mmCIF file of C-alpha atoms in Angstrom:
data_model
loop_
_atom_site.group_PDB
_atom_site.id
_atom_site.type_symbol
_atom_site.label_atom_id
_atom_site.label_comp_id
_atom_site.label_asym_id
_atom_site.label_seq_id
_atom_site.Cartn_x
_atom_site.Cartn_y
_atom_site.Cartn_z
ATOM 1 C CA MET A 148 6.485 -52.709 -17.293
ATOM 2 C CA ASN A 149 5.597 -55.825 -19.185
ATOM 3 C CA ASN A 150 2.241 -54.846 -20.724
ATOM 4 C CA ASP A 151 1.333 -58.515 -21.150
ATOM 5 C CA LEU A 152 1.043 -58.893 -17.377
ATOM 6 C CA LYS A 153 -2.336 -58.552 -15.696
ATOM 7 C CA ILE A 154 -2.931 -58.367 -11.951
ATOM 8 C CA ARG A 155 -6.165 -59.412 -10.265
ATOM 9 C CA LYS A 156 -7.466 -60.439 -6.850
ATOM 10 C CA SER A 157 -6.808 -64.069 -6.014
ATOM 11 C CA THR A 158 -9.477 -66.623 -5.344
ATOM 12 C CA ILE A 159 -9.173 -69.847 -3.363
ATOM 13 C CA GLY A 160 -9.144 -71.589 -6.750
ATOM 14 C CA ASP A 161 -5.757 -69.950 -7.415
ATOM 15 C CA PHE A 162 -4.187 -71.446 -4.291
ATOM 16 C CA ASP A 163 -2.480 -74.450 -5.908
ATOM 17 C CA GLY A 164 -0.853 -72.171 -8.482
ATOM 18 C CA ILE A 165 0.172 -69.713 -5.763
ATOM 19 C CA LYS A 166 1.749 -72.566 -3.766
ATOM 20 C CA ASP A 167 3.814 -73.561 -6.814
ATOM 21 C CA ILE A 168 4.928 -69.960 -7.394
ATOM 22 C CA LEU A 169 5.904 -69.553 -3.728
ATOM 23 C CA LEU A 170 7.978 -72.727 -4.006
ATOM 24 C CA CYS A 171 9.802 -71.159 -6.978
ATOM 25 C CA GLY A 172 10.384 -68.104 -4.792
ATOM 26 C CA LYS A 173 11.822 -70.252 -2.011
ATOM 27 C CA LYS A 174 14.270 -71.868 -4.442
ATOM 28 C CA PHE A 175 15.300 -68.475 -5.851
ATOM 29 C CA LEU A 176 15.916 -67.006 -2.396
ATOM 30 C CA LYS A 177 18.020 -70.010 -1.386
ATOM 31 C CA LYS A 178 20.026 -69.671 -4.606
ATOM 32 C CA ILE A 179 20.887 -66.020 -3.881
ATOM 33 C CA GLY A 180 21.817 -66.820 -0.259
ATOM 34 C CA SER A 181 18.751 -65.403 1.475
ATOM 35 C CA PRO A 182 17.284 -67.526 4.286
ATOM 36 C CA GLN A 183 13.793 -66.110 3.671
ATOM 37 C CA TRP A 184 10.901 -68.488 2.985
ATOM 38 C CA GLN A 185 12.780 -71.694 3.744
ATOM 39 C CA ASP A 186 9.801 -72.726 5.921
ATOM 40 C CA ILE A 187 7.624 -72.869 2.809
ATOM 41 C CA GLU A 188 4.619 -74.401 4.565
ATOM 42 C CA ALA A 189 4.345 -71.332 6.834
ATOM 43 C CA ILE A 190 4.570 -68.993 3.832
ATOM 44 C CA GLN A 191 1.905 -70.975 1.996
ATOM 45 C CA GLU A 192 -0.390 -70.805 5.040
ATOM 46 C CA LYS A 193 0.082 -67.020 5.157
ATOM 47 C CA ALA A 194 -0.800 -66.915 1.457
ATOM 48 C CA LYS A 195 -4.011 -68.865 2.130
ATOM 49 C CA LYS A 196 -4.942 -66.348 4.856
ATOM 50 C CA ASP A 197 -4.129 -63.512 2.419
ATOM 51 C CA ILE A 198 -6.710 -64.934 0.008
ATOM 52 C CA LYS A 199 -9.339 -65.241 2.745
ATOM 53 C CA ASN A 200 -8.643 -61.679 3.941
ATOM 54 C CA GLY A 201 -8.770 -60.198 0.426
ATOM 55 C CA PHE A 202 -5.079 -59.185 0.356
ATOM 56 C CA SER A 203 -3.863 -61.696 -2.228
ATOM 57 C CA TYR A 204 -3.323 -60.946 -5.912
ATOM 58 C CA VAL A 205 -2.023 -62.982 -8.794
ATOM 59 C CA VAL A 206 -0.070 -61.872 -11.821
ATOM 60 C CA GLU A 207 -1.146 -63.486 -15.086
ATOM 61 C CA LYS A 208 0.331 -63.667 -18.541
ATOM 62 C CA ASP A 209 -1.763 -65.255 -21.277
ATOM 63 C CA ASP A 210 -4.201 -66.597 -18.623
ATOM 64 C CA GLU A 211 -1.370 -68.402 -16.799
ATOM 65 C CA LEU A 212 -0.442 -67.591 -13.196
ATOM 66 C CA VAL A 213 3.123 -66.271 -13.259
ATOM 67 C CA GLY A 214 3.341 -64.322 -9.988
ATOM 68 C CA THR A 215 1.750 -63.590 -6.652
ATOM 69 C CA VAL A 216 1.741 -60.766 -4.111
ATOM 70 C CA ALA A 217 -0.068 -59.693 -0.963
ATOM 71 C CA LEU A 218 -1.070 -56.033 -0.608
ATOM 72 C CA VAL A 219 -1.940 -55.771 3.065
ATOM 73 C CA GLU A 220 -3.846 -52.691 4.144
ATOM 74 C CA GLY A 221 -3.590 -51.576 7.750
ATOM 75 C CA ILE A 222 -0.948 -51.660 10.414
ATOM 76 C CA GLU A 223 1.914 -54.139 10.064
ATOM 77 C CA PRO A 224 2.880 -54.896 13.694
ATOM 78 C CA THR A 225 6.532 -55.575 12.855
ATOM 79 C CA TYR A 226 6.776 -52.010 11.514
ATOM 80 C CA ASP A 227 5.905 -50.446 14.888
ATOM 81 C CA ARG A 228 9.601 -50.296 15.763
ATOM 82 C CA ILE A 229 12.272 -49.420 13.247
ATOM 83 C CA TYR A 230 15.968 -49.437 14.046
ATOM 84 C CA ASP A 231 18.829 -47.370 12.636
ATOM 85 C CA GLY A 232 16.421 -45.083 10.802
ATOM 86 C CA HIS A 233 12.820 -43.979 10.638
ATOM 87 C CA TRP A 234 9.751 -44.197 8.433
ATOM 88 C CA LEU A 235 9.141 -41.276 6.074
ATOM 89 C CA ASN A 236 5.759 -40.592 7.732
ATOM 90 C CA ASP A 237 3.178 -42.086 10.070
ATOM 91 C CA ASP A 238 0.284 -41.927 7.604
ATOM 92 C CA PRO A 239 -1.808 -45.020 6.755
ATOM 93 C CA TYR A 240 0.034 -47.351 4.382
ATOM 94 C CA VAL A 241 -0.184 -50.596 2.474
ATOM 95 C CA THR A 242 2.473 -53.260 2.903
ATOM 96 C CA ILE A 243 3.731 -55.360 0.020
ATOM 97 C CA HIS A 244 4.365 -58.937 1.172
ATOM 98 C CA ARG A 245 5.123 -62.316 -0.382
ATOM 99 C CA VAL A 246 6.046 -61.302 -3.923
ATOM 100 C CA ALA A 247 7.091 -64.271 -6.027
ATOM 101 C CA SER A 248 7.294 -65.283 -9.649
ATOM 102 C CA ASN A 249 7.389 -68.528 -11.539
ATOM 103 C CA GLY A 250 11.042 -67.809 -12.338
ATOM 104 C CA LYS A 251 10.365 -67.714 -16.085
ATOM 105 C CA THR A 252 8.545 -64.407 -16.531
ATOM 106 C CA SER A 253 10.381 -61.106 -16.233
ATOM 107 C CA GLY A 254 9.020 -57.821 -14.935
ATOM 108 C CA ILE A 255 6.742 -59.163 -12.222
ATOM 109 C CA MET A 256 8.118 -57.033 -9.387
ATOM 110 C CA ASN A 257 7.995 -53.896 -11.522
ATOM 111 C CA ALA A 258 4.386 -54.700 -12.468
ATOM 112 C CA VAL A 259 3.487 -55.220 -8.797
ATOM 113 C CA LEU A 260 5.071 -51.901 -7.801
ATOM 114 C CA LYS A 261 3.282 -50.031 -10.586
ATOM 115 C CA TYR A 262 -0.020 -51.665 -9.641
ATOM 116 C CA ALA A 263 0.389 -50.705 -5.978
ATOM 117 C CA GLU A 264 1.557 -47.175 -6.799
ATOM 118 C CA CYS A 265 -1.555 -46.548 -8.886
ATOM 119 C CA ARG A 266 -3.788 -47.536 -5.962
ATOM 120 C CA TYR A 267 -2.002 -46.409 -2.795
ATOM 121 C CA ASP A 268 -0.269 -43.204 -1.749
ATOM 122 C CA ASN A 269 1.951 -44.710 0.933
ATOM 123 C CA ILE A 270 3.715 -48.052 0.469
ATOM 124 C CA ARG A 271 6.031 -49.987 2.765
ATOM 125 C CA ILE A 272 7.959 -53.176 2.082
ATOM 126 C CA ASP A 273 10.745 -55.164 3.714
ATOM 127 C CA THR A 274 13.150 -57.843 2.598
ATOM 128 C CA HIS A 275 16.209 -59.707 3.796
ATOM 129 C CA GLU A 276 19.442 -57.771 3.415
ATOM 130 C CA LYS A 277 20.805 -60.596 1.227
ATOM 131 C CA ASN A 278 17.940 -60.246 -1.236
ATOM 132 C CA VAL A 279 19.986 -57.904 -3.410
ATOM 133 C CA VAL A 280 17.695 -58.418 -6.403
ATOM 134 C CA MET A 281 14.671 -57.062 -4.530
ATOM 135 C CA ARG A 282 16.688 -54.257 -2.962
ATOM 136 C CA HIS A 283 17.971 -53.167 -6.369
ATOM 137 C CA ILE A 284 14.475 -53.126 -7.879
ATOM 138 C CA LEU A 285 13.095 -51.130 -4.951
ATOM 139 C CA GLU A 286 15.878 -48.547 -5.079
ATOM 140 C CA LYS A 287 15.622 -48.285 -8.867
ATOM 141 C CA ASN A 288 11.905 -47.558 -8.466
ATOM 142 C CA GLY A 289 12.407 -44.739 -5.970
ATOM 143 C CA TYR A 290 11.839 -46.579 -2.704
ATOM 144 C CA THR A 291 13.714 -45.060 0.228
ATOM 145 C CA TYR A 292 15.680 -47.224 2.639
ATOM 146 C CA CYS A 293 14.272 -46.392 6.081
ATOM 147 C CA GLY A 294 16.067 -48.755 8.497
ATOM 148 C CA GLN A 295 15.617 -52.261 9.860
ATOM 149 C CA ILE A 296 12.678 -54.053 11.395
ATOM 150 C CA ILE A 297 12.498 -57.314 13.316
ATOM 151 C CA VAL A 298 10.066 -59.939 12.016
ATOM 152 C CA ALA A 299 8.189 -62.534 14.075
ATOM 153 C CA ASP A 300 11.051 -65.068 14.057
ATOM 154 C CA GLY A 301 13.390 -62.470 15.573
ATOM 155 C CA THR A 302 15.467 -61.810 12.463
ATOM 156 C CA TYR A 303 16.096 -58.440 10.867
ATOM 157 C CA ARG A 304 14.784 -57.162 7.548
ATOM 158 C CA VAL A 305 15.661 -54.011 5.661
ATOM 159 C CA ALA A 306 12.668 -51.712 5.298
ATOM 160 C CA TYR A 307 11.703 -49.352 2.483
ATOM 161 C CA GLN A 308 8.946 -46.849 1.894
ATOM 162 C CA LYS A 309 7.632 -44.774 -0.983
ATOM 163 C CA ILE A 310 5.193 -41.909 -0.771
ATOM 164 C CA ILE A 311 3.303 -41.414 -4.010
ATOM 165 C CA THR A 312 2.351 -37.950 -5.139
ATOM 166 C CA PRO A 313 -1.267 -38.631 -6.171
ATOM 167 C CA HIS A 314 -1.345 -36.547 -9.350
ATOM 168 C CA LEU A 315 1.822 -38.231 -10.654
ATOM 169 C CA ALA A 316 0.809 -41.844 -10.064
ATOM 170 C CA ARG A 317 -2.668 -41.869 -11.534
#
């Protein structure tokens, strides 16, 4: 993990920076052939709700916003049904959503995973099957492929989960 990266809860004052980072994420996903986030206004509105609900975090390096993530506690409705597989358990979980970086700073996803793993025992995340970068990072960090879910727009996402052994993570 990049030790220069710090993660903290977002405030509404961070929103303009988060919007810029999400736009970088949209461009990256388009470049790698993933259709995720191409409706950037909808993603930015979700990010604003994440801030209001206390789920939004920013990643900083040298007091500059370089990444963003939502750690959503509670039930993710799109995870109620999983196809071609199954979740590792039915215990309460946190969902990692809307991870993005400024495209210039490395290690953001690894920092986000480490941050979440130190705070939660059960983590779920999904991504588009074409997001091979995210899939590689998840698998490298011990996340188990569990199957596919269908998101609100009717498209499929590949779903992963990791159960943290409490004494190892903290």
